[in-house]
Short mmCIF file of C-alpha atoms in Angstrom, two decimals:
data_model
loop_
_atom_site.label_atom_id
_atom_site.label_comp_id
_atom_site.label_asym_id
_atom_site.label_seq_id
_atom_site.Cartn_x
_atom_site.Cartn_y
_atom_site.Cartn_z
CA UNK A 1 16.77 6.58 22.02
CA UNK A 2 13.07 6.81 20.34
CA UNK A 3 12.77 4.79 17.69
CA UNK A 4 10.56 5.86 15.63
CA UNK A 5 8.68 2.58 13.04
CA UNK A 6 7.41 4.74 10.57
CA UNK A 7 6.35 3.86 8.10
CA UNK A 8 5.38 0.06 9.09
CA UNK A 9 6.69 -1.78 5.63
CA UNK A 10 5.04 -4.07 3.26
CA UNK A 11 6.45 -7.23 2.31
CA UNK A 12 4.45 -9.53 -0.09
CA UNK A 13 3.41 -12.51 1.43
CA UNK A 14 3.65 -11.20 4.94
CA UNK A 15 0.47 -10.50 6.40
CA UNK A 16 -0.10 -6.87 6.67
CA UNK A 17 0.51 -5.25 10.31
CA UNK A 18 0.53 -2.11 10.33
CA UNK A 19 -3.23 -1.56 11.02
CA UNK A 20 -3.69 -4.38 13.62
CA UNK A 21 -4.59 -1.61 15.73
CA UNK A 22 -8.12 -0.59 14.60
CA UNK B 1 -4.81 -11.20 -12.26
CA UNK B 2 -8.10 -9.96 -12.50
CA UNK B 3 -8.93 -6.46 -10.92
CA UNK B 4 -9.31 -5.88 -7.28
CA UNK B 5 -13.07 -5.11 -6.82
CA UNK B 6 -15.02 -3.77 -4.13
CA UNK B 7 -16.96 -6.61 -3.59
CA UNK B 8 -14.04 -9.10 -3.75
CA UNK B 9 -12.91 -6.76 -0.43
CA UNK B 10 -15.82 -6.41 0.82
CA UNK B 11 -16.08 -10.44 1.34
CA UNK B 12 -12.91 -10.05 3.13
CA UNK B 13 -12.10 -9.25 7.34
CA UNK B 14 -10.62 -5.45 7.26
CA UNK B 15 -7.04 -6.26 8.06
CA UNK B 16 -7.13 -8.48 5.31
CA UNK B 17 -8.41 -6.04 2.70
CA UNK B 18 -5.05 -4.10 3.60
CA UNK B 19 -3.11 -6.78 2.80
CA UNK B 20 -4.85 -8.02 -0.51
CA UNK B 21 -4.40 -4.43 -1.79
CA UNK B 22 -0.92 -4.24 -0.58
CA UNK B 23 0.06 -7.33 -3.03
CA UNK B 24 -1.68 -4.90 -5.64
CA UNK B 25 0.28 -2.18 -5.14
CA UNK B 26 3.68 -3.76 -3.87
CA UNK B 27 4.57 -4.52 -7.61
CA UNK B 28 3.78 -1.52 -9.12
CA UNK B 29 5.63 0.24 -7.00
CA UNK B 30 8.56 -2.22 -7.07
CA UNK B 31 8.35 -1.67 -10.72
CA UNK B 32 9.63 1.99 -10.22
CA UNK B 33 10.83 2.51 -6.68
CA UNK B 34 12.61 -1.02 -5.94
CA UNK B 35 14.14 0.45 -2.74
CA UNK B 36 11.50 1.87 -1.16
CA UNK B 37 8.93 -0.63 -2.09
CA UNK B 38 8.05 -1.78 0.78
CA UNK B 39 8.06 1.43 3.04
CA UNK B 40 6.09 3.73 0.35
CA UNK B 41 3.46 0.19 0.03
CA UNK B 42 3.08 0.32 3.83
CA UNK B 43 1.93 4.55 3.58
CA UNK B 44 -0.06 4.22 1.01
CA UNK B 45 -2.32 1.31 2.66
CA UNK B 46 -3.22 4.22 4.82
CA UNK B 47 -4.79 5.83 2.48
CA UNK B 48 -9.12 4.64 2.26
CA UNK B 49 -9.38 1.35 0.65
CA UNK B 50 -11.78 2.79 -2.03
CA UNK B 51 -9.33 5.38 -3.43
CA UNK B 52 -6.60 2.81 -3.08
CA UNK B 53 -8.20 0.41 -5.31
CA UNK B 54 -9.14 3.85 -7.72
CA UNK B 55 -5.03 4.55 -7.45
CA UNK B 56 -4.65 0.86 -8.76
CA UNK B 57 -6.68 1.68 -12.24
CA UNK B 58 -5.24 4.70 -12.50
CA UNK B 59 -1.30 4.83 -12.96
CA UNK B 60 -1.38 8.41 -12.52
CA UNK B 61 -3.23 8.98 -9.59
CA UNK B 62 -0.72 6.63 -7.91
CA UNK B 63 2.47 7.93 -8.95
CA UNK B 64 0.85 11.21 -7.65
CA UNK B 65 0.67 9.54 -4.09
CA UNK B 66 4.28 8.00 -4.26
CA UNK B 67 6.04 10.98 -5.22
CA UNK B 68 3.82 12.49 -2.03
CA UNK B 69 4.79 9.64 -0.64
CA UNK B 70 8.51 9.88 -1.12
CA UNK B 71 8.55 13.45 -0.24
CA UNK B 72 7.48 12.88 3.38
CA UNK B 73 9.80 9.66 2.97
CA UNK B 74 12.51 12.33 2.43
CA UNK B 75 11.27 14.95 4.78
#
């Protein structure tokens, strides 16, 4: 099916991805 | 921890501002939303970095945007 990976989720420590996009 | 500033982002690449607000915000939201943390962070660093770091001196304009937050969460 269609996953949908909304929202993309913080973790502390992890560098953020969810704008790697832009 | 001193204050997030504009210049202190300003000196940093754009992904990277995300992510030094996101260690801002993570524990204030932790604080009240444990749960949900890290999905409500991860919407909220979509909001424009200069009314993030305004929602991070202001504990009411941020619980505004997590209870928005949590309602699209919930939608």
């Amino acid at each position: 099916g269609s996953s949908i990976n909304w929202p993309p989720e913080f973790h502390p420590g992890v560098p953020w991805k969810g704008l790697q996009n832009i | 921890q001193e204050p997030l500033t504009v210049s202190m982002l300003a000196a940093a690449p754009l992904h990277k501002q995300k992510q030094m607000i996101g260690e801002r915000l993570y524990p204030l939201i932790y604080n009240v939303h444990t749960q949900l943390a890290g999905k409500i962070t991860g919407m909220l660093l979509e909001i424009d970095n200069s009314e993030l770091l305004f929602m991070l001196e202001s504990p009411e304009s941020l619980n505004a945007k997590v209870e928005e937050a949590l309602a699209v969460l919930h939608a």
